Coordinates of C-alpha atoms in Angstrom, one line a residue:
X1 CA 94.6 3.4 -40.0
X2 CA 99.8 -2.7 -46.5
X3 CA 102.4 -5.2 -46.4
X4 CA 105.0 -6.1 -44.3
X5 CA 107.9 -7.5 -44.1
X6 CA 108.8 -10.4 -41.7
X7 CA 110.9 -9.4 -38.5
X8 CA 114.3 -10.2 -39.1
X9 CA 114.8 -12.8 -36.0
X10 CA 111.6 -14.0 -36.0
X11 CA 112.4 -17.5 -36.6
X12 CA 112.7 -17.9 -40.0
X13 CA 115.9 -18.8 -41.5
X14 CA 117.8 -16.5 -43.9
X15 CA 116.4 -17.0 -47.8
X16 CA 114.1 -19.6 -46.5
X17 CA 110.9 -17.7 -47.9
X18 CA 110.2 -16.0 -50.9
X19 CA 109.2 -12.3 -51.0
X20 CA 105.6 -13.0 -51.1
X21 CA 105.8 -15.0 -48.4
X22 CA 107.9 -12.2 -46.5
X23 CA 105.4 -10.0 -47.1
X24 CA 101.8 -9.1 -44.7
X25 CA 99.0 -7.5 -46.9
X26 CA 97.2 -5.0 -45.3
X27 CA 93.5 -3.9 -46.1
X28 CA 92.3 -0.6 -45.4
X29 CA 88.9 1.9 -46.3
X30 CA 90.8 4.5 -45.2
X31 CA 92.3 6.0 -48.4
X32 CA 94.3 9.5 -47.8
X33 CA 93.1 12.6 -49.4
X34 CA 95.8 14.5 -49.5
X35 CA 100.0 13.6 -49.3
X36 CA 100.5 17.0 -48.1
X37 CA 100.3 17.3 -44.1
X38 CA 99.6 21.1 -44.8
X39 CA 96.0 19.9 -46.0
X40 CA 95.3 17.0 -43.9
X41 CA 92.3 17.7 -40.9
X42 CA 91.4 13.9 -41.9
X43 CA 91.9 10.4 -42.5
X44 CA 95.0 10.9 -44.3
X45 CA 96.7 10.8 -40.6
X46 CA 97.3 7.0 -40.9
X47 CA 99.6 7.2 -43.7
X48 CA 101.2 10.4 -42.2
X49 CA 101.8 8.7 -38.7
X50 CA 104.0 6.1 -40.5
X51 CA 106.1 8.3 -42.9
X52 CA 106.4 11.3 -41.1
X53 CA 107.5 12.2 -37.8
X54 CA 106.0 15.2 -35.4
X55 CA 108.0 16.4 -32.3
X56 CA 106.0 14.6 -29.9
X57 CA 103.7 11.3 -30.7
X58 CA 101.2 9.2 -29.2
X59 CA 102.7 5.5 -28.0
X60 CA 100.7 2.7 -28.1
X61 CA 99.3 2.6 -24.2
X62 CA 100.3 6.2 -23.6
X63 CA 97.1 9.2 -23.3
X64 CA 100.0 11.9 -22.9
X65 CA 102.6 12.6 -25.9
X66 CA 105.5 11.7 -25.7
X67 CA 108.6 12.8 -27.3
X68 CA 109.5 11.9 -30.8
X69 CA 111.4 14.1 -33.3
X70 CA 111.9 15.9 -30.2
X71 CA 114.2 14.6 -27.1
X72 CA 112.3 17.2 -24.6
X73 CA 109.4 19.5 -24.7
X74 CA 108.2 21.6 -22.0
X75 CA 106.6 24.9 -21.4
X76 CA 108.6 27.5 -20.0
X77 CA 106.2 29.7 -18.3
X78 CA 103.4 29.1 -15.7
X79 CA 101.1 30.4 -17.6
X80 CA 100.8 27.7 -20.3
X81 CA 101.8 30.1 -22.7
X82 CA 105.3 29.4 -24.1
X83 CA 106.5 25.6 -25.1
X84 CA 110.0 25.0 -25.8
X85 CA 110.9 21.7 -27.9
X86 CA 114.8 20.6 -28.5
X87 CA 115.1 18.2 -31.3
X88 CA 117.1 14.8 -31.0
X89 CA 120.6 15.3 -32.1
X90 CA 121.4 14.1 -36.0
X91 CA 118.0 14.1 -37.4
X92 CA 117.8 13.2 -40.8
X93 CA 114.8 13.6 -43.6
X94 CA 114.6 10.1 -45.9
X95 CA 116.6 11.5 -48.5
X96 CA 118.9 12.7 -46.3
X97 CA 118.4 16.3 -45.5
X98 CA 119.2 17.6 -42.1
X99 CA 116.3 18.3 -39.7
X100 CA 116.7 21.3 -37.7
X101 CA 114.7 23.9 -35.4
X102 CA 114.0 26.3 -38.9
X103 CA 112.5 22.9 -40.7
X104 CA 110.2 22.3 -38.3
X105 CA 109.4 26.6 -37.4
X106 CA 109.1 25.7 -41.7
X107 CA 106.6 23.2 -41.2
X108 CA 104.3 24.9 -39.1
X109 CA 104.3 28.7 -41.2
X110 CA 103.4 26.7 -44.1
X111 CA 100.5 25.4 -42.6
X112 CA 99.3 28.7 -41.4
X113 CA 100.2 30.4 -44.3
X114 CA 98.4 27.8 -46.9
X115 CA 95.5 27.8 -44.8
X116 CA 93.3 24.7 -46.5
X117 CA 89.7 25.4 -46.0
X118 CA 88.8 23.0 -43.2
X119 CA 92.5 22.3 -42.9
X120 CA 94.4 21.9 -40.1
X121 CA 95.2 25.9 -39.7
X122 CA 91.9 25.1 -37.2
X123 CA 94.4 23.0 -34.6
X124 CA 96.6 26.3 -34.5
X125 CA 94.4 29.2 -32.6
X126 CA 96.2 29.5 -30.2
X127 CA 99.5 29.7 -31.9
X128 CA 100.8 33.1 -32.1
X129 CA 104.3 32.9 -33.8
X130 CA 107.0 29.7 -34.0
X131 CA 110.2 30.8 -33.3
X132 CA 114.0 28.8 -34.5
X133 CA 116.1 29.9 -31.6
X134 CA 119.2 27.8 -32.3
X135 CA 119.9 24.3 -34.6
X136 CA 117.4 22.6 -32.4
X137 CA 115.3 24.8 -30.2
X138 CA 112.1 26.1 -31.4
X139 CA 109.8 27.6 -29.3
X140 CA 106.1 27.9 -30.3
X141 CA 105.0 31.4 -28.4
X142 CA 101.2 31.3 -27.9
X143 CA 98.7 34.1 -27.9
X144 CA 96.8 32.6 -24.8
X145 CA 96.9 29.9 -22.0
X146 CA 96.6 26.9 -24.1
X147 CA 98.0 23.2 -22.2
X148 CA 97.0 21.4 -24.9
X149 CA 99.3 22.5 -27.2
X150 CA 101.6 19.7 -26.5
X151 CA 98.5 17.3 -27.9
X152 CA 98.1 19.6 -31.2
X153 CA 102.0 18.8 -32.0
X154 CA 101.2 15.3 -31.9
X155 CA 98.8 15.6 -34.3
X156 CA 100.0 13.9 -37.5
X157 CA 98.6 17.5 -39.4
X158 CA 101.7 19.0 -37.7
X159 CA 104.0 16.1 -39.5
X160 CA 107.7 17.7 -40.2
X161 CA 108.4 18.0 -44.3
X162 CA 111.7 19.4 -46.2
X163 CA 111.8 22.6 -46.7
X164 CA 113.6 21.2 -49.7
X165 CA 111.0 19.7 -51.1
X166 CA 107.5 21.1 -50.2
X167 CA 106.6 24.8 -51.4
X168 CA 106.3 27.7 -48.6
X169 CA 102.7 28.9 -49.7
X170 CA 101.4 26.0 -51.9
X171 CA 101.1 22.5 -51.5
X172 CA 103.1 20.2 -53.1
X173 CA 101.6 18.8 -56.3
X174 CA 104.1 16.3 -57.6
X175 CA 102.8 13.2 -55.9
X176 CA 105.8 12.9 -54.0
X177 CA 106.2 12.6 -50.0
X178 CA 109.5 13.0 -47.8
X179 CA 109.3 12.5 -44.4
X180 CA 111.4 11.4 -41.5
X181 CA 108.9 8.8 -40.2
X182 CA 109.6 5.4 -39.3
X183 CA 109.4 4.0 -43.3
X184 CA 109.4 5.9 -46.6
X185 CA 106.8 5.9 -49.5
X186 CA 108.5 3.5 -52.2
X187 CA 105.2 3.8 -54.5
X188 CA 101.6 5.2 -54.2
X189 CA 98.3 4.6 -56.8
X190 CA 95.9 6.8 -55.8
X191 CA 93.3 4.7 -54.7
X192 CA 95.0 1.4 -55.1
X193 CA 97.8 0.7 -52.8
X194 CA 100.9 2.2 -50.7
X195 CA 104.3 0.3 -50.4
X196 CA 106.3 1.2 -47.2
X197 CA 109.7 0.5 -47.2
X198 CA 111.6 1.0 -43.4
X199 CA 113.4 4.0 -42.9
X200 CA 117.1 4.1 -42.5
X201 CA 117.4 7.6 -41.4
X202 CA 114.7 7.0 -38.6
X203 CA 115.2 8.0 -35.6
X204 CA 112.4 8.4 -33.1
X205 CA 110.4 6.3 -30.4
X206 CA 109.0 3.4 -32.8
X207 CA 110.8 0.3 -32.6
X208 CA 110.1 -1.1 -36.4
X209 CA 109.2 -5.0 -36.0
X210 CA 109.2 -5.3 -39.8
X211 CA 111.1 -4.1 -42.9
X212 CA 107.7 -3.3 -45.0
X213 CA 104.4 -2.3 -45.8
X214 CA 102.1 -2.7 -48.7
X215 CA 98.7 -1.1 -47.8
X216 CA 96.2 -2.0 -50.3
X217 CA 92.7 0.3 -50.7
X218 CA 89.5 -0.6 -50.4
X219 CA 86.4 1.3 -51.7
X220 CA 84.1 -1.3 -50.2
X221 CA 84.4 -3.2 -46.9
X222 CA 82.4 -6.1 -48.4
X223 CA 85.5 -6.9 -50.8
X224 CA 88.5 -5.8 -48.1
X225 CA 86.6 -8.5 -45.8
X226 CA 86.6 -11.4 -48.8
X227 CA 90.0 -10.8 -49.6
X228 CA 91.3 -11.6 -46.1
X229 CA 89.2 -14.1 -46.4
X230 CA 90.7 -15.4 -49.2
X231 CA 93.9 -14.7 -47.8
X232 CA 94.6 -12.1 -50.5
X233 CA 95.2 -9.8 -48.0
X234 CA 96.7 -10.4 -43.8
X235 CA 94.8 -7.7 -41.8
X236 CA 92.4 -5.5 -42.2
X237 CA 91.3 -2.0 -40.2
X238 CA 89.1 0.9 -41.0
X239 CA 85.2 0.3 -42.1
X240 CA 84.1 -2.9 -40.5
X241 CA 80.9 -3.0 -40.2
X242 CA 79.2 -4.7 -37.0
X243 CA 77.6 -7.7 -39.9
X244 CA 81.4 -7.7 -41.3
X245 CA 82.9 -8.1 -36.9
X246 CA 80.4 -10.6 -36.2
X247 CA 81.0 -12.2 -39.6
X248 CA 84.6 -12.6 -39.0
X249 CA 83.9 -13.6 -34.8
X250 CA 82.2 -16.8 -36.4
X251 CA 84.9 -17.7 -39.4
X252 CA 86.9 -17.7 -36.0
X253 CA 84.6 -19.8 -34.2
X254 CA 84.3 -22.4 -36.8
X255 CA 88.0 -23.0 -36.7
X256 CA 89.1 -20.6 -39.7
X257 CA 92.6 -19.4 -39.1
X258 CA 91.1 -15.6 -38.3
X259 CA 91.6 -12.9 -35.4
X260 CA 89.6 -10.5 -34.2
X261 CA 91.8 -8.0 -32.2
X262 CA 89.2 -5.6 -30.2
X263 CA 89.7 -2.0 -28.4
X264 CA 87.7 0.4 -27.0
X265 CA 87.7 3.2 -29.2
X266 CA 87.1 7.0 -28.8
X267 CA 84.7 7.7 -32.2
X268 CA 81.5 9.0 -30.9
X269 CA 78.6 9.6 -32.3
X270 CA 75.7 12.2 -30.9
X271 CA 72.8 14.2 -31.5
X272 CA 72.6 18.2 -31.9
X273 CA 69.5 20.3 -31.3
X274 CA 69.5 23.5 -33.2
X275 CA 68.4 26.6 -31.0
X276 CA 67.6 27.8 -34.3
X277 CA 64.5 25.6 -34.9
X278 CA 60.8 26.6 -32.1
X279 CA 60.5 22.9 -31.2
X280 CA 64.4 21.7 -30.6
X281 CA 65.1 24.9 -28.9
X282 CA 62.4 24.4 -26.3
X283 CA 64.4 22.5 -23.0
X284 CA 61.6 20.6 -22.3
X285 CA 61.5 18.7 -25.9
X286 CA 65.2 17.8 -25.9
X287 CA 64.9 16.5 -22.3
X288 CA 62.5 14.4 -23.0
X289 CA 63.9 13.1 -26.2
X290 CA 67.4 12.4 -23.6
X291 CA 64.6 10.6 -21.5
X292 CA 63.5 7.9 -23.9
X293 CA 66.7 7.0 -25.8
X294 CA 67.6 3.3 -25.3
X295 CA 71.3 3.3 -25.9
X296 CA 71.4 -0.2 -24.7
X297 CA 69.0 -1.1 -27.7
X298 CA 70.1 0.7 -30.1
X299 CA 74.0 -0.6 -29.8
X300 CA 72.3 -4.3 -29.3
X301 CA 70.2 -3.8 -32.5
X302 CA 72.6 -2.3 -34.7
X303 CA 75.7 -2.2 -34.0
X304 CA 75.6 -5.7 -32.4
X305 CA 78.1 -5.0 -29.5
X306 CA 80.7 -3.4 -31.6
X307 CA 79.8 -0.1 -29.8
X308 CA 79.5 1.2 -26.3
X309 CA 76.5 3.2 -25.0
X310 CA 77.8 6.7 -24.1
X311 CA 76.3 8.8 -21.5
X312 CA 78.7 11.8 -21.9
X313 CA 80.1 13.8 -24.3
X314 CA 83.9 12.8 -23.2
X315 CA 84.3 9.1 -23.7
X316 CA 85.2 6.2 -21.8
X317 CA 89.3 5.6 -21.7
X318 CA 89.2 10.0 -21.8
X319 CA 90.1 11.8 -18.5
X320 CA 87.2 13.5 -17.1
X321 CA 84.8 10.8 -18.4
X322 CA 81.3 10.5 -16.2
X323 CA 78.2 9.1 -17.0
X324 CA 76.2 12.5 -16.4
X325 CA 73.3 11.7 -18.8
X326 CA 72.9 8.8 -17.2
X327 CA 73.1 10.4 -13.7
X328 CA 70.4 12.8 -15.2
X329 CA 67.5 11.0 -16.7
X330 CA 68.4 6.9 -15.5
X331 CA 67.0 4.6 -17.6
X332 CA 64.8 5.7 -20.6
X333 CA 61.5 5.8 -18.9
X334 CA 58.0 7.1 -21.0
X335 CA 56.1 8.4 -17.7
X336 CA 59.1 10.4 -17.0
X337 CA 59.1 12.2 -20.9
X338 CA 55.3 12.4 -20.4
X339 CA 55.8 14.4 -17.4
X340 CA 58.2 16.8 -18.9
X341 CA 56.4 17.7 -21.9
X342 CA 53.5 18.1 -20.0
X343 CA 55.1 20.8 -16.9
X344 CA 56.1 22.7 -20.6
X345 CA 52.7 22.6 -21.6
X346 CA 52.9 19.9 -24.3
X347 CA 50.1 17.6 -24.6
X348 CA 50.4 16.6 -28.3
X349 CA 52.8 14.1 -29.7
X350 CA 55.9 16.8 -31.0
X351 CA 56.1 16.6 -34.7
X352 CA 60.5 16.6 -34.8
X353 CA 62.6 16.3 -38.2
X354 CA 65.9 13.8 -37.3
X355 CA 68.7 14.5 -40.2
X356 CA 71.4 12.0 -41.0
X357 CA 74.2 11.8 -43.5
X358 CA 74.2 8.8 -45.7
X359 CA 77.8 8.6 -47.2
X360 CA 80.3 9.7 -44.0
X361 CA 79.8 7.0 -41.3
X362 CA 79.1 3.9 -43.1
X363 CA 75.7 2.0 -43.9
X364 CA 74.4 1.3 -40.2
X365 CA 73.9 4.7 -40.0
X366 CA 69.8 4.4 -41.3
X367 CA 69.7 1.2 -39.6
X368 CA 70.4 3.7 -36.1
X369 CA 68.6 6.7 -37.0
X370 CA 65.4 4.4 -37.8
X371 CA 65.5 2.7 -34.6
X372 CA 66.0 6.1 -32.7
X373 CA 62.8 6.9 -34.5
X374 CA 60.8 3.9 -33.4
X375 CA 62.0 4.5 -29.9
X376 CA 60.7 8.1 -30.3
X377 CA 57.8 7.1 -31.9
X378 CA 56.7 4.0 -29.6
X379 CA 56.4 6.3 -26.6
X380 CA 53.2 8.2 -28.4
X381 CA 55.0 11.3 -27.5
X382 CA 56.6 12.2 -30.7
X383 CA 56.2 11.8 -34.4
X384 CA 59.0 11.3 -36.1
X385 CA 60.4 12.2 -39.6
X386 CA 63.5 11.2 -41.2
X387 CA 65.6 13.3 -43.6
X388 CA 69.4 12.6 -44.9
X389 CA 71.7 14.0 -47.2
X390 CA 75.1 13.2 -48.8
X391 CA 78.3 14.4 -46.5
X392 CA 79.0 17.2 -48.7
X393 CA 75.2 18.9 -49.2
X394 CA 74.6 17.4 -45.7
X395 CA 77.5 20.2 -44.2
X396 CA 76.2 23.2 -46.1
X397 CA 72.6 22.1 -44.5
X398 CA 74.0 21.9 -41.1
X399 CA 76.3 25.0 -40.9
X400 CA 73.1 26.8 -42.4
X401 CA 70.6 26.0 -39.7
X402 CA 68.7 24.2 -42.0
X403 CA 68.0 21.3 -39.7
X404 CA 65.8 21.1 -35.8
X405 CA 68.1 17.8 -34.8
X406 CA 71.0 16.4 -36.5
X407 CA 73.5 13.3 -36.2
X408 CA 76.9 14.2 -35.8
X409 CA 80.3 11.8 -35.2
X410 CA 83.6 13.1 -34.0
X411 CA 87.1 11.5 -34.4
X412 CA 89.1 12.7 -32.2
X413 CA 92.4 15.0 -32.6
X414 CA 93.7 14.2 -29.5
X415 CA 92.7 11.9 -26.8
X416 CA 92.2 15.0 -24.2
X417 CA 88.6 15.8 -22.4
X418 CA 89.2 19.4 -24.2
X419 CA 88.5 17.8 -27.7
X420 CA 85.8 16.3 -27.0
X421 CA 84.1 19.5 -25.5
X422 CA 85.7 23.1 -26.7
X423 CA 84.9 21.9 -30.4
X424 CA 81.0 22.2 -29.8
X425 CA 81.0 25.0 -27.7
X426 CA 81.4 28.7 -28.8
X427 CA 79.2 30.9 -31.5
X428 CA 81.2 29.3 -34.4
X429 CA 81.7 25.6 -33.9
X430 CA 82.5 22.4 -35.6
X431 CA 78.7 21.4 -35.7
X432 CA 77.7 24.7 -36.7
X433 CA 74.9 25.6 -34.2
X434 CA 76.0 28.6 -31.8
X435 CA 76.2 27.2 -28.1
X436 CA 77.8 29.5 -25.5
X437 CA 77.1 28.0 -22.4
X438 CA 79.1 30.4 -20.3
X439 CA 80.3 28.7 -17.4
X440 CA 82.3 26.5 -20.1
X441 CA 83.3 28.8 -22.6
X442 CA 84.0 31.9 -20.2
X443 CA 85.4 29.6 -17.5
X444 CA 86.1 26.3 -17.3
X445 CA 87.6 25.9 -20.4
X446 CA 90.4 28.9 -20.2
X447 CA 91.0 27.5 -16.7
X448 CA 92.0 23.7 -17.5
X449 CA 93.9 25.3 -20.5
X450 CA 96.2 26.9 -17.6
X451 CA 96.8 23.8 -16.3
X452 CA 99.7 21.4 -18.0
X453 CA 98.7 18.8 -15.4
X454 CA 96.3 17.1 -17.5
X455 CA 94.9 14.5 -14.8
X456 CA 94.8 17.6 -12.7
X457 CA 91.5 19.1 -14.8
X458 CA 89.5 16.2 -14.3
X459 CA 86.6 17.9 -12.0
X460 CA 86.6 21.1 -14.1
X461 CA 85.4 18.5 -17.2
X462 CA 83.5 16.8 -14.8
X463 CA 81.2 20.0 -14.1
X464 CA 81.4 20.5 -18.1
X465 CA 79.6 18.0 -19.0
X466 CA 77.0 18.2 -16.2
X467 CA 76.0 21.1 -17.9
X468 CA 75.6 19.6 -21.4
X469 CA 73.5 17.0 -19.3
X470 CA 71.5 19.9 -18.3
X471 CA 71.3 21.7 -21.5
X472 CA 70.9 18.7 -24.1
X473 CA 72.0 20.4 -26.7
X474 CA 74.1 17.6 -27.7
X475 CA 72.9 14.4 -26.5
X476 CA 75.9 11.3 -27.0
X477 CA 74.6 8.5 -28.3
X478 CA 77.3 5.3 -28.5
X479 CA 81.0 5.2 -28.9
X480 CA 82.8 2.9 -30.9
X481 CA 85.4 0.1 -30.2
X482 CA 88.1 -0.9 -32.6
X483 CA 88.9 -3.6 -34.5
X484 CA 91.5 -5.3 -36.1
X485 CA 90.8 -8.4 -37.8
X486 CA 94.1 -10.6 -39.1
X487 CA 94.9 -14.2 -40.4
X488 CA 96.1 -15.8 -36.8
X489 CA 99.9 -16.0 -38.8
X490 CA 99.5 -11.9 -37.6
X491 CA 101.5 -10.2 -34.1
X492 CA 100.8 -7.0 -33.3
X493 CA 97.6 -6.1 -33.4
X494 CA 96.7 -5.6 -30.1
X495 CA 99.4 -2.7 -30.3
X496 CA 98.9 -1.5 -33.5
X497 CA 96.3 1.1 -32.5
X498 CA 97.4 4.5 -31.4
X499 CA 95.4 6.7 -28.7
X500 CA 94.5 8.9 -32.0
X501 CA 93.1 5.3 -33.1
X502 CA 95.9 5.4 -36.1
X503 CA 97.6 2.3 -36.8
X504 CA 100.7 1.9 -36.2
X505 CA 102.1 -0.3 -38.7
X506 CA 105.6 -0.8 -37.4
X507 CA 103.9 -2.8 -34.3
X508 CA 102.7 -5.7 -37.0
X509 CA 104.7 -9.0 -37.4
X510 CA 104.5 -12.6 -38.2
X511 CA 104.3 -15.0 -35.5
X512 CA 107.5 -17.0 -35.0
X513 CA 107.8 -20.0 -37.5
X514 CA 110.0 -22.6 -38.1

């Protein structure tokens, strides 16, 4: 977010192909860390969204969830503070295990209880208790307003397992997976491959246009890429870089059987100013930083069209998206900087630190933090210095203070205006710098978390993210599109993609032959 079968119907007579032939090879980057929901708060979700089920889901097309395990959902109060599933009738686990309202009450305690560091326990704060109230009610009873709790259950992190077969207060450890999703885990090699077989105990929204999947692992992009090439493998998703798109855009062009599906995606990627640090806690120098930025260049430069420039925190395709940065400073303009720094009382160039990671977000990510700094630079108004890190020493730096402005990326858990917003926000927060601007934290986000109306909210997010204009504390940078690139022999793609940009393998056929 793998090999399929073909589509029975498809066009192919009965025995005509061998099971190789039968078969679409899938490449991803995208390995899972974990085959226990209870621990996944990452990229594990695209194996999960295809073996397991969760009471509501995310249809291709669809920015609301919709049911799945469950045949309704609802909450039952005005206040946003009790929601009410019923399960479909007959529900059955792979191994054939009944699925009721105490298996999925089941699946949510454990979660809770287990409580992964940096697990998905952090999607549940608003949870107060789960209660089975007959075979197949469950109602989740909430310890504040909270109308996105409908998004959390459609998480794939809230994924319904067999009480059967996973432990109440311990993962399970036997490198086994059972799940009620739209095909079962045959086989799995740790960093090699994953064969999907369909599920004949499925019962939910996904209508399965194949039989199978064999996803096959990549550690480098470089060799997934080749091997489509080659034809080794029949699609590809996850870790494209923008040389690897444009790479594949020309194969195309030259007349090589290829596809290149695109989406617009909701990755982001940012900048955070630490109120910690004397320089980035000054207004004036993170306004003026928000003045220069050439989003235009820097997506032409480096990422070479395969990202969007981003002018708020909420991203295009998002309810409540605005281009308030842009409505705030224009277009990047040095007199305008200069004038800025100089009503603060800065007349020399501002020595500022910029820290990247170098292992989370691919290789482009030096490529984009040294043209931020020649921007920056160019202007004669700062002096910039570059600093990175690995991911893992990178965090501990971060949620220390230790750096005055940082990169930061954010996948989305839900594709709601709220995740894109409450996460940052607050004294403890998922970039690690306290930020409590009031107006959100005290107001606007408890009000839109009253309202189940989703669409209804729009304004409240609106003024949200005026303020972060006004604040720059975080200062969005680009957001990403989505690709999917496929031997032409390949349907499907253009629907594989979930609003939680997981793919949805059952969407992925062969193109009729005879």
């Amino acid at each position: 977010m793998s090999s399929l079968a073909l589509l029975s119907g498809c066009g192919l007579l009965s025995g005509s192909a061998s099971d190789t032939e039968q078969t679409i090879k899938v490449g991803t980057v995208s390995e899972p860390s974990t085959l226990d929901p209870a621990a996944s708060w990452d990229g594990s979700w695209e194996l999960f969204r295809n073996v397991f089920q969760t009471l509501l889901s995310f249809p291709t097309g669809s920015s609301t969830p919709q049911p799945d395990a469950a045949e309704s959902c609802q909450f039952k109060d005005a206040g946003s503070r009790t929601y009410q599933c019923t399960l479909r009738k007959g529900l059955e686990f792979s191994n054939g295990d009944k699925i009721d309202a105490a298996a999925v009450k089941y699946s949510i305690d454990r979660i809770v209880k287990i409580n992964v560091k940096a697990g998905p326990k952090g999607l549940l704060t608003s949870l107060d208790r789960v209660t089975a109230d007959d075979e197949r009610t469950v109602t989740f009873h909430l310890n504040k307003p909270d109308a996105t709790f409908p998004f959390v259950l459609g998480a794939p992190a809230m994924s319904i397992v067999d009480p059967q077969s996973y432990p109440a207060n311990a993962l399970r450890d036997d490198g086994g997976l059972t799940g009620s999703g739209p095909y079962t885990l045959e086989s799995y090699q740790a960093g090699d491959r994953a064969e999907l077989k369909k599920n004949s105990h499925y019962a939910g929204f996904a209508q399965l246009k194949n039989d199978a999947v064999s996803i096959r692992y990549f550690k480098d992009s470089s060799a997934m890429v080749d091997s489509l090439k080659k034809k080794q493998i029949d699609v590809t998703y996850r870790g494209l870089t923008a040389n690897e798109v444009v790479d594949v855009q020309n194969e195309k062009a030259a007349g090589k059987p290829l596809q290149l599906v695109e989406t617009v995606g909701t990755e982001i990627r940012f900048l955070v100013f630490n109120p910690k640090d004397p320089l980035a806690a000054n207004p004036a120098v993170r306004r003026a930083v928000a003045q220069l930025v050439d989003r235009d260049a820097l997506v032409a430069k480096v990422y070479k069209g395969t990202a969007e420039p981003l002018y708020s925190m909420v991203p295009k395709g998002v309810t409540g998206h605005t281009v308030s940065f842009f409505d705030t400073f224009g277009a990047p303009s040095v007199p305008k900087a200069r004038t800025i720094l100089r009503k603060a009382g800065i007349t020399e160039p501002v020595p500022l630190a910029l820290w990247y990671t170098t292992d989370r977000y691919g290789s482009s990510t030096a490529l984009e933090f040294a043209e931020i700094k020649r921007q920056l630079d160019a202007s004669g108004l700062f002096t910039v210095t570059l600093q990175n890190r690995p991911w893992k020493a990178y965090t501990q730096g971060m949620q220390s203070g230790e750096y005055p402005a940082f990169g930061r990326g954010w996948f989305p858990d839900f594709p709601d205006p709220d995740n894109f917003i409450a996460p940052f926000v607050g004294k403890e927060n998922a970039v690690g710098t306290p930020y409590e601007p009031k107006e959100i934290t005290d107001q606007l986000i408890p009000q839109t978390r009253e309202v189940s109306d989703r669409g209804a909210v729009s304004k409240k997010f609106e003024r949200a993210q005026d303020v972060l204009s006004d604040d720059v504390r975080l200062l969005p940078l680009w957001q990403g599109k989505l690709y999917v690139a496929a031997s032409d022999e390949i349907a499907g793609g253009e629907r594989a993609i979930d609003p939680q940009t997981v793919m949805c393998m059952w969407e992925l056929h062969r193109k009729t032959s005879w």
